[in-house]
mmCIF file of C-alpha atoms in Angstrom:
data_model
loop_
_atom_site.group_PDB
_atom_site.id
_atom_site.type_symbol
_atom_site.label_atom_id
_atom_site.label_comp_id
_atom_site.label_asym_id
_atom_site.label_seq_id
_atom_site.Cartn_x
_atom_site.Cartn_y
_atom_site.Cartn_z
ATOM 1 C CA MET A 1 93.310 100.022 67.480
ATOM 2 C CA LYS A 2 91.535 99.133 70.701
ATOM 3 C CA THR A 3 90.564 95.679 71.865
ATOM 4 C CA TYR A 4 87.580 95.265 74.185
ATOM 5 C CA ILE A 5 88.439 92.796 76.931
ATOM 6 C CA PRO A 6 85.959 92.240 79.786
ATOM 7 C CA TYR A 7 87.808 92.633 83.073
ATOM 8 C CA SER A 8 86.692 89.209 84.265
ATOM 9 C CA LEU A 9 88.656 87.803 81.320
ATOM 10 C CA ILE A 10 91.676 89.943 82.156
ATOM 11 C CA LEU A 11 91.722 88.458 85.633
ATOM 12 C CA ALA A 12 91.284 84.926 84.311
ATOM 13 C CA ALA A 13 94.024 85.439 81.764
ATOM 14 C CA ALA A 14 96.404 86.844 84.346
ATOM 15 C CA SER A 15 95.813 83.986 86.764
ATOM 16 C CA ALA A 16 96.268 81.407 83.999
ATOM 17 C CA GLY A 17 99.328 83.042 82.457
ATOM 18 C CA MET A 18 97.423 83.401 79.183
ATOM 19 C CA ALA A 19 98.950 85.488 76.377
ATOM 20 C CA PHE A 20 96.772 87.634 74.130
ATOM 21 C CA GLY A 21 99.046 87.178 71.116
ATOM 22 C CA ALA A 22 101.438 89.340 69.148
ATOM 23 C CA GLU A 23 98.806 91.956 68.337
ATOM 24 C CA THR A 24 98.577 92.896 72.012
ATOM 25 C CA ALA A 25 101.564 95.239 71.727
ATOM 26 C CA TYR A 26 99.542 97.476 69.416
ATOM 27 C CA THR A 27 96.159 97.418 71.110
ATOM 28 C CA THR A 28 94.652 98.997 74.188
ATOM 29 C CA PRO A 29 92.265 96.878 76.274
ATOM 30 C CA VAL A 30 89.091 98.753 77.152
ATOM 31 C CA GLY A 31 85.978 97.767 79.019
ATOM 32 C CA TYR A 32 83.927 98.526 82.091
ATOM 33 C CA VAL A 33 83.947 98.086 85.854
ATOM 34 C CA SER A 34 80.839 97.859 88.032
ATOM 35 C CA LEU A 35 81.097 99.835 91.264
ATOM 36 C CA GLY A 36 79.364 99.636 94.634
ATOM 37 C CA ASP A 37 77.466 96.486 95.529
ATOM 38 C CA THR A 38 78.214 94.009 92.751
ATOM 39 C CA THR A 39 76.064 91.210 94.211
ATOM 40 C CA PRO A 40 73.929 89.764 91.377
ATOM 41 C CA GLY A 41 70.360 91.039 91.546
ATOM 42 C CA GLN A 42 71.181 93.861 93.962
ATOM 43 C CA PRO A 43 71.316 97.609 93.251
ATOM 44 C CA ALA A 44 74.736 99.238 93.190
ATOM 45 C CA VAL A 45 73.731 101.434 96.132
ATOM 46 C CA LYS A 46 70.815 100.661 98.394
ATOM 47 C CA ALA A 47 68.603 103.432 99.724
ATOM 48 C CA ASN A 48 70.081 105.209 102.753
ATOM 49 C CA THR A 49 73.499 103.657 102.264
ATOM 50 C CA ASP A 50 77.159 104.594 101.833
ATOM 51 C CA VAL A 51 79.475 102.772 99.427
ATOM 52 C CA TYR A 52 83.266 103.096 99.179
ATOM 53 C CA LEU A 53 84.647 103.599 95.678
ATOM 54 C CA SER A 54 87.790 104.431 93.729
ATOM 55 C CA VAL A 55 88.734 105.144 90.121
ATOM 56 C CA PRO A 56 89.499 101.800 88.379
ATOM 57 C CA VAL A 57 90.348 102.841 84.799
ATOM 58 C CA LEU A 58 91.608 105.770 82.736
ATOM 59 C CA LYS A 59 89.826 107.733 80.063
ATOM 60 C CA SER A 60 91.007 107.151 76.502
ATOM 61 C CA SER A 61 94.415 108.443 75.523
ATOM 62 C CA GLU A 62 94.297 111.396 73.123
ATOM 63 C CA PHE A 63 98.061 111.657 72.636
ATOM 64 C CA THR A 64 100.989 109.298 73.164
ATOM 65 C CA GLY A 65 104.571 110.458 72.875
ATOM 66 C CA ALA A 66 108.086 110.291 74.270
ATOM 67 C CA VAL A 67 109.688 112.677 76.723
ATOM 68 C CA SER A 68 112.509 114.767 75.255
ATOM 69 C CA GLY A 69 113.367 116.544 78.499
ATOM 70 C CA VAL A 70 112.139 117.800 81.874
ATOM 71 C CA ALA A 71 112.781 121.223 83.413
ATOM 72 C CA GLY A 72 111.074 121.802 86.746
ATOM 73 C CA ASN A 73 107.442 120.863 86.210
ATOM 74 C CA VAL A 74 107.590 121.208 82.418
ATOM 75 C CA ILE A 75 107.742 118.040 80.308
ATOM 76 C CA SER A 76 108.907 118.513 76.718
ATOM 77 C CA ILE A 77 107.636 115.904 74.278
ATOM 78 C CA THR A 78 109.338 114.749 71.091
ATOM 79 C CA GLY A 79 107.489 115.689 67.917
ATOM 80 C CA ALA A 80 104.510 117.274 69.680
ATOM 81 C CA ALA A 81 102.565 119.905 67.744
ATOM 82 C CA PHE A 82 99.955 121.058 70.232
ATOM 83 C CA THR A 83 97.848 124.180 70.232
ATOM 84 C CA ALA A 84 98.871 126.262 73.221
ATOM 85 C CA GLY A 85 96.347 125.734 76.016
ATOM 86 C CA GLN A 86 94.473 122.846 74.398
ATOM 87 C CA PHE A 87 95.078 120.534 77.387
ATOM 88 C CA SER A 88 94.864 123.109 80.196
ATOM 89 C CA ASN A 89 91.286 124.396 80.168
ATOM 90 C CA PRO A 90 89.987 124.149 83.786
ATOM 91 C CA ALA A 91 86.539 123.322 82.410
ATOM 92 C CA ASN A 92 87.977 120.303 80.589
ATOM 93 C CA PRO A 93 90.991 119.128 82.619
ATOM 94 C CA TYR A 94 93.591 116.616 81.442
ATOM 95 C CA TYR A 95 96.046 114.248 83.056
ATOM 96 C CA VAL A 96 99.549 113.616 81.827
ATOM 97 C CA VAL A 97 100.398 109.997 82.670
ATOM 98 C CA VAL A 98 103.952 108.656 82.693
ATOM 99 C CA GLU A 99 103.690 105.092 81.391
ATOM 100 C CA SER A 100 107.278 103.821 81.355
ATOM 101 C CA GLY A 101 110.565 104.351 83.144
ATOM 102 C CA THR A 102 111.303 104.774 86.840
ATOM 103 C CA LYS A 103 108.264 107.008 87.380
ATOM 104 C CA SER A 104 105.841 104.693 85.561
ATOM 105 C CA GLY A 105 102.307 105.339 86.773
ATOM 106 C CA LEU A 106 102.748 108.974 87.783
ATOM 107 C CA VAL A 107 99.489 110.849 87.167
ATOM 108 C CA ALA A 108 99.560 114.653 87.160
ATOM 109 C CA VAL A 109 97.117 117.339 86.078
ATOM 110 C CA VAL A 110 98.101 119.508 83.122
ATOM 111 C CA SER A 111 98.094 123.111 84.351
ATOM 112 C CA ALA A 112 99.434 124.633 81.103
ATOM 113 C CA ASN A 113 100.745 123.558 77.743
ATOM 114 C CA GLY A 114 102.751 125.056 74.921
ATOM 115 C CA THR A 115 103.131 123.759 71.411
ATOM 116 C CA GLY A 116 105.617 121.070 72.444
ATOM 117 C CA ASP A 117 105.332 120.706 76.192
ATOM 118 C CA VAL A 118 103.010 120.358 79.164
ATOM 119 C CA THR A 119 103.287 121.744 82.680
ATOM 120 C CA ALA A 120 102.453 119.031 85.205
ATOM 121 C CA MET A 121 100.781 119.759 88.544
ATOM 122 C CA VAL A 122 102.155 116.760 90.429
ATOM 123 C CA GLN A 123 100.365 115.312 93.459
ATOM 124 C CA VAL A 124 101.792 116.141 96.878
ATOM 125 C CA GLY A 125 104.421 113.554 97.780
ATOM 126 C CA ASP A 126 105.563 112.872 94.225
ATOM 127 C CA SER A 127 107.763 114.700 91.715
ATOM 128 C CA LEU A 128 109.014 114.578 88.148
ATOM 129 C CA THR A 129 112.522 113.756 89.348
ATOM 130 C CA GLY A 130 113.491 110.572 87.525
ATOM 131 C CA VAL A 131 111.280 111.138 84.476
ATOM 132 C CA ALA A 132 113.778 110.697 81.657
ATOM 133 C CA SER A 133 114.185 111.286 77.963
ATOM 134 C CA GLY A 134 112.449 108.504 76.056
ATOM 135 C CA ASP A 135 109.865 107.728 78.738
ATOM 136 C CA ARG A 136 106.385 107.266 77.285
ATOM 137 C CA VAL A 137 103.648 109.717 78.300
ATOM 138 C CA THR A 138 99.982 109.963 77.430
ATOM 139 C CA LEU A 139 97.534 112.853 77.615
ATOM 140 C CA ARG A 140 93.952 112.027 78.483
ATOM 141 C CA LYS A 141 90.921 113.717 79.981
ATOM 142 C CA ALA A 142 90.894 113.652 83.772
ATOM 143 C CA TRP A 143 88.166 112.038 85.803
ATOM 144 C CA THR A 144 86.057 114.709 87.457
ATOM 145 C CA VAL A 145 83.202 114.773 89.931
ATOM 146 C CA GLY A 146 80.832 115.324 87.013
ATOM 147 C CA SER A 147 82.182 112.640 84.676
ATOM 148 C CA PHE A 148 82.832 109.765 87.081
ATOM 149 C CA LEU A 149 79.348 108.616 88.109
ATOM 150 C CA GLY A 150 77.134 109.816 85.267
ATOM 151 C CA SER A 151 73.665 111.286 85.709
ATOM 152 C CA SER A 152 71.404 108.238 86.243
ATOM 153 C CA LEU A 153 70.967 109.072 89.912
ATOM 154 C CA PRO A 154 68.071 110.119 92.145
ATOM 155 C CA SER A 155 67.490 113.854 91.701
ATOM 156 C CA SER A 156 68.193 114.608 95.356
ATOM 157 C CA GLY A 157 69.753 112.997 98.402
ATOM 158 C CA VAL A 158 72.943 111.795 96.678
ATOM 159 C CA SER A 159 76.364 113.095 97.777
ATOM 160 C CA LEU A 160 79.982 112.312 96.967
ATOM 161 C CA PHE A 161 82.536 112.694 99.765
ATOM 162 C CA THR A 162 86.263 113.074 99.304
ATOM 163 C CA LEU A 163 88.552 112.547 102.279
ATOM 164 C CA PRO A 164 91.798 114.219 103.384
ATOM 165 C CA ALA A 165 94.965 112.714 101.945
ATOM 166 C CA THR A 166 96.092 112.236 105.546
ATOM 167 C CA GLY A 167 94.249 112.855 108.772
ATOM 168 C CA ALA A 168 93.350 111.583 112.185
ATOM 169 C CA PRO A 169 91.654 108.182 112.401
ATOM 170 C CA ASN A 170 88.045 108.269 111.188
ATOM 171 C CA PRO A 171 88.385 111.649 109.424
ATOM 172 C CA SER A 172 85.485 113.828 108.366
ATOM 173 C CA ALA A 173 84.939 114.517 104.679
ATOM 174 C CA GLU A 174 87.204 117.155 103.155
ATOM 175 C CA ASN A 175 84.783 117.940 100.322
ATOM 176 C CA ILE A 176 81.084 117.172 99.913
ATOM 177 C CA TYR A 177 79.416 117.336 96.507
ATOM 178 C CA ASP A 178 75.606 117.201 96.431
ATOM 179 C CA TRP A 179 73.850 116.028 93.267
ATOM 180 C CA ASP A 180 70.917 118.341 92.416
ATOM 181 C CA GLY A 181 69.685 116.411 89.395
ATOM 182 C CA THR A 182 71.868 118.392 86.996
ATOM 183 C CA ASN A 183 75.139 119.322 88.697
ATOM 184 C CA TRP A 184 77.359 118.329 91.596
ATOM 185 C CA VAL A 185 77.264 121.287 93.989
ATOM 186 C CA ASP A 186 80.184 122.055 96.322
ATOM 187 C CA ASN A 187 78.600 121.967 99.781
ATOM 188 C CA VAL A 188 81.760 122.959 101.695
ATOM 189 C CA ASN A 189 83.498 125.819 99.908
ATOM 190 C CA THR A 190 81.475 127.668 97.275
ATOM 191 C CA GLY A 191 77.886 126.420 97.185
ATOM 192 C CA ALA A 192 78.241 126.425 93.392
ATOM 193 C CA PRO A 193 78.392 123.640 90.799
ATOM 194 C CA ALA A 194 81.769 121.901 90.892
ATOM 195 C CA ASP A 195 81.428 119.254 88.194
ATOM 196 C CA ASN A 196 84.967 119.945 86.964
ATOM 197 C CA ASP A 197 86.715 119.266 90.279
ATOM 198 C CA ILE A 198 89.343 116.609 89.605
ATOM 199 C CA LEU A 199 89.405 113.076 91.018
ATOM 200 C CA TYR A 200 92.635 111.086 91.157
ATOM 201 C CA PRO A 201 93.233 107.379 90.631
ATOM 202 C CA GLY A 202 94.117 105.914 94.001
ATOM 203 C CA GLU A 203 91.928 108.124 96.188
ATOM 204 C CA THR A 204 89.041 106.657 98.163
ATOM 205 C CA LEU A 205 85.599 108.193 97.632
ATOM 206 C CA ILE A 206 82.358 107.690 99.535
ATOM 207 C CA LEU A 207 79.065 107.849 97.650
ATOM 208 C CA ARG A 208 76.091 108.445 99.929
ATOM 209 C CA ASN A 209 72.563 107.692 98.776
ATOM 210 C CA ALA A 210 70.362 109.378 101.384
ATOM 211 C CA SER A 211 67.296 109.030 99.182
ATOM 212 C CA ALA A 212 64.627 106.343 99.374
ATOM 213 C CA THR A 213 65.455 105.270 95.807
ATOM 214 C CA PRO A 214 68.195 102.674 95.229
ATOM 215 C CA ILE A 215 70.821 103.418 92.593
ATOM 216 C CA ALA A 216 70.444 100.487 90.235
ATOM 217 C CA SER A 217 73.831 100.576 88.517
ATOM 218 C CA LEU A 218 77.193 102.337 88.648
ATOM 219 C CA VAL A 219 79.387 101.429 85.694
ATOM 220 C CA VAL A 220 82.636 103.128 84.681
ATOM 221 C CA SER A 221 84.210 102.432 81.304
ATOM 222 C CA GLY A 222 87.669 103.280 80.059
ATOM 223 C CA GLU A 223 91.175 102.009 79.365
ATOM 224 C CA VAL A 224 93.008 99.546 81.586
ATOM 225 C CA LEU A 225 96.160 100.928 83.190
ATOM 226 C CA LYS A 226 99.159 99.205 81.587
ATOM 227 C CA ALA A 227 101.739 101.145 83.578
ATOM 228 C CA ASN A 228 102.404 100.788 87.300
ATOM 229 C CA GLU A 229 99.912 102.061 89.812
ATOM 230 C CA ARG A 230 101.637 104.867 91.710
ATOM 231 C CA ILE A 231 100.004 106.393 94.795
ATOM 232 C CA PRO A 232 101.689 109.043 96.986
ATOM 233 C CA LEU A 233 101.325 108.397 100.725
ATOM 234 C CA GLY A 234 101.652 111.499 102.876
ATOM 235 C CA ALA A 235 103.867 111.807 105.940
ATOM 236 C CA VAL A 236 102.139 111.320 109.299
ATOM 237 C CA SER A 237 103.237 112.274 112.812
ATOM 238 C CA GLY A 238 101.075 109.732 114.616
ATOM 239 C CA PRO A 239 98.069 107.446 114.131
ATOM 240 C CA SER A 240 96.398 108.536 110.890
ATOM 241 C CA ASP A 241 94.014 107.339 108.205
ATOM 242 C CA LEU A 242 94.974 107.662 104.537
ATOM 243 C CA ALA A 243 92.139 107.492 102.020
ATOM 244 C CA VAL A 244 93.997 105.458 99.410
ATOM 245 C CA SER A 245 93.053 102.530 97.204
ATOM 246 C CA TYR A 246 94.812 100.257 94.727
ATOM 247 C CA PHE A 247 94.488 101.626 91.192
ATOM 248 C CA GLY A 248 93.639 98.679 88.973
ATOM 249 C CA ALA A 249 90.806 97.403 86.813
ATOM 250 C CA VAL A 250 90.455 94.164 88.776
ATOM 251 C CA GLY A 251 91.301 93.051 92.270
ATOM 252 C CA GLU A 252 94.967 92.566 93.150
ATOM 253 C CA PRO A 253 95.971 90.213 96.009
ATOM 254 C CA ILE A 254 97.183 92.417 98.825
ATOM 255 C CA GLY A 255 100.190 90.149 99.275
ATOM 256 C CA THR A 256 101.450 90.948 95.763
ATOM 257 C CA SER A 257 100.395 94.615 95.752
ATOM 258 C CA SER A 258 103.719 95.946 97.134
ATOM 259 C CA LEU A 259 101.797 97.692 99.925
ATOM 260 C CA GLY A 260 103.859 95.746 102.440
ATOM 261 C CA SER A 261 106.991 97.501 101.193
ATOM 262 C CA VAL A 262 105.755 100.971 102.199
ATOM 263 C CA VAL A 263 103.986 100.284 105.505
ATOM 264 C CA ALA A 264 105.213 99.411 108.973
ATOM 265 C CA ASN A 265 104.552 96.523 111.311
ATOM 266 C CA GLY A 266 101.195 97.298 112.935
ATOM 267 C CA ASP A 267 99.666 99.311 110.088
ATOM 268 C CA SER A 268 96.249 98.165 108.847
ATOM 269 C CA LEU A 269 94.088 98.214 105.738
ATOM 270 C CA LEU A 270 90.371 98.742 106.354
ATOM 271 C CA GLY A 271 87.690 97.580 103.917
ATOM 272 C CA PHE A 272 83.952 98.195 103.883
ATOM 273 C CA ASP A 273 80.987 96.048 102.862
ATOM 274 C CA ASN A 274 79.235 97.796 99.976
ATOM 275 C CA SER A 275 76.410 95.247 100.121
ATOM 276 C CA ALA A 276 75.448 96.235 103.676
ATOM 277 C CA PRO A 277 72.922 99.046 104.181
ATOM 278 C CA GLY A 278 73.552 102.092 106.325
ATOM 279 C CA PHE A 279 75.676 105.194 106.778
ATOM 280 C CA ASN A 280 79.062 105.620 108.488
ATOM 281 C CA LYS A 281 79.787 101.899 108.418
ATOM 282 C CA ALA A 282 82.400 100.271 110.572
ATOM 283 C CA ALA A 283 85.107 98.404 108.680
ATOM 284 C CA SER A 284 84.040 94.885 107.752
ATOM 285 C CA VAL A 285 87.627 93.920 106.897
ATOM 286 C CA ILE A 286 90.719 94.794 108.927
ATOM 287 C CA LEU A 287 94.025 93.410 107.698
ATOM 288 C CA ASP A 288 96.949 94.038 110.055
ATOM 289 C CA PHE A 289 100.480 93.965 108.663
ATOM 290 C CA ASP A 290 102.818 91.970 110.928
ATOM 291 C CA GLY A 291 105.990 92.721 108.990
ATOM 292 C CA THR A 292 105.499 89.770 106.635
ATOM 293 C CA ASN A 293 101.817 88.935 106.245
ATOM 294 C CA TRP A 294 98.460 90.686 106.180
ATOM 295 C CA VAL A 295 96.504 89.140 109.051
ATOM 296 C CA ASP A 296 92.693 89.029 109.135
ATOM 297 C CA ASN A 297 91.770 90.812 112.379
ATOM 298 C CA VAL A 298 87.997 90.306 112.037
ATOM 299 C CA ASN A 299 87.279 86.690 111.151
ATOM 300 C CA THR A 300 90.147 84.203 111.277
ATOM 301 C CA GLY A 301 93.186 85.779 112.919
ATOM 302 C CA ALA A 302 95.216 84.129 110.154
ATOM 303 C CA PRO A 303 97.175 85.593 107.225
ATOM 304 C CA ASP A 304 95.005 86.563 104.255
ATOM 305 C CA ASN A 305 97.519 87.706 101.663
ATOM 306 C CA GLY A 306 95.108 86.703 98.900
ATOM 307 C CA PHE A 307 92.510 89.325 99.840
ATOM 308 C CA LEU A 308 91.730 91.370 96.724
ATOM 309 C CA ILE A 309 92.084 95.140 96.648
ATOM 310 C CA GLY A 310 91.426 97.456 93.694
ATOM 311 C CA GLY A 311 88.808 97.023 91.001
ATOM 312 C CA GLY A 312 87.021 100.232 91.988
ATOM 313 C CA GLN A 313 86.749 99.483 95.702
ATOM 314 C CA GLY A 314 87.649 102.094 98.301
ATOM 315 C CA PHE A 315 89.841 101.397 101.342
ATOM 316 C CA ILE A 316 91.457 103.212 104.250
ATOM 317 C CA LEU A 317 95.123 102.699 105.123
ATOM 318 C CA ARG A 318 95.556 103.176 108.862
ATOM 319 C CA ARG A 319 99.042 104.235 109.926
ATOM 320 C CA ASN A 320 99.526 103.404 113.589
ATOM 321 C CA SER A 321 102.861 105.179 114.080
ATOM 322 C CA PRO A 322 104.754 108.144 112.576
ATOM 323 C CA ALA A 323 105.844 107.627 108.973
ATOM 324 C CA ALA A 324 107.671 109.602 106.305
ATOM 325 C CA ALA A 325 106.094 110.374 102.952
ATOM 326 C CA GLN A 326 106.397 107.470 100.530
ATOM 327 C CA VAL A 327 105.120 106.373 97.137
ATOM 328 C CA TRP A 328 103.249 103.090 96.729
ATOM 329 C CA SER A 329 104.202 101.699 93.313
ATOM 330 C CA ASP A 330 103.232 98.328 91.876
ATOM 331 C CA GLN A 331 102.639 96.572 88.584
ATOM 332 C CA ALA A 332 99.345 94.665 88.675
ATOM 333 C CA THR A 333 99.700 90.952 88.024
ATOM 334 C CA TYR A 334 97.481 91.141 84.914
ATOM 335 C CA VAL A 335 99.634 93.774 83.158
ATOM 336 C CA PRO A 336 102.277 91.428 81.643
ATOM 337 C CA SER A 337 99.455 89.477 79.960
ATOM 338 C CA LEU A 338 98.082 92.528 78.133
#
């Protein structure tokens, strides 16, 4: 059974400590998140404008089970009776999501599956080490370039940029997908449709509308993450920008996001105004970590630990000194109320 819960109510319930009742343990909250400019009366993306986005929800679970063992990248699942290959078709990719245990929140792509197991292609910087017998896993369709934003877009002039996992400050796009009215075409590598290229929760995306037609609405629907958010952060040898965002259906105060536990004094989080027109925008929000607080470096010069991240917004984490690879893991404040 699934319970539809608007995300505004999730946030209100979390802030009020509201319980959803005993039935909550058996239901999955689903709903929608509006992306881009969410100002009432405004289009999601103005003409000739960039907006910064991220994946806020998961697609529906098609299988839930318990881990019986892990060998290398192969997860065996208790009682599974799959058809070999049913979750590993490149034209219809799937995630395996670990939803309990020490690796709660790990999202990996299924690269193969047998009748009782899946092979997980884990993101760089993470591993299956620590996934244990009894941990809960789900299998669900992956978000792709073709499935994330729908087709209600201008027939030309719209592009989706992905950014390097780590790179120099102000990096260029790693991949550019151009919407031709039917498909998203890879403009960097193949020149061919690439609708099935996979997007990951936690990565920052830039949607560019270079047409004269505003994009009225961008709405993503799906299931709310009830596990931890878990985002690998790559190692850097010097000042670098990481295109990472908080994976959650609603905004999480940066001060309770656990980001402070994996960054260093002097690192910064950069945010961008999706309501402002234009391309290649400068950051409208810069929050500098001073070892304890996130300090507003644009407006007040004071701590702003209540600034909300997540909810489908895209950010840049700026590392200002060398750092080892780490994993940013956090349980959103609304999760215990679900």
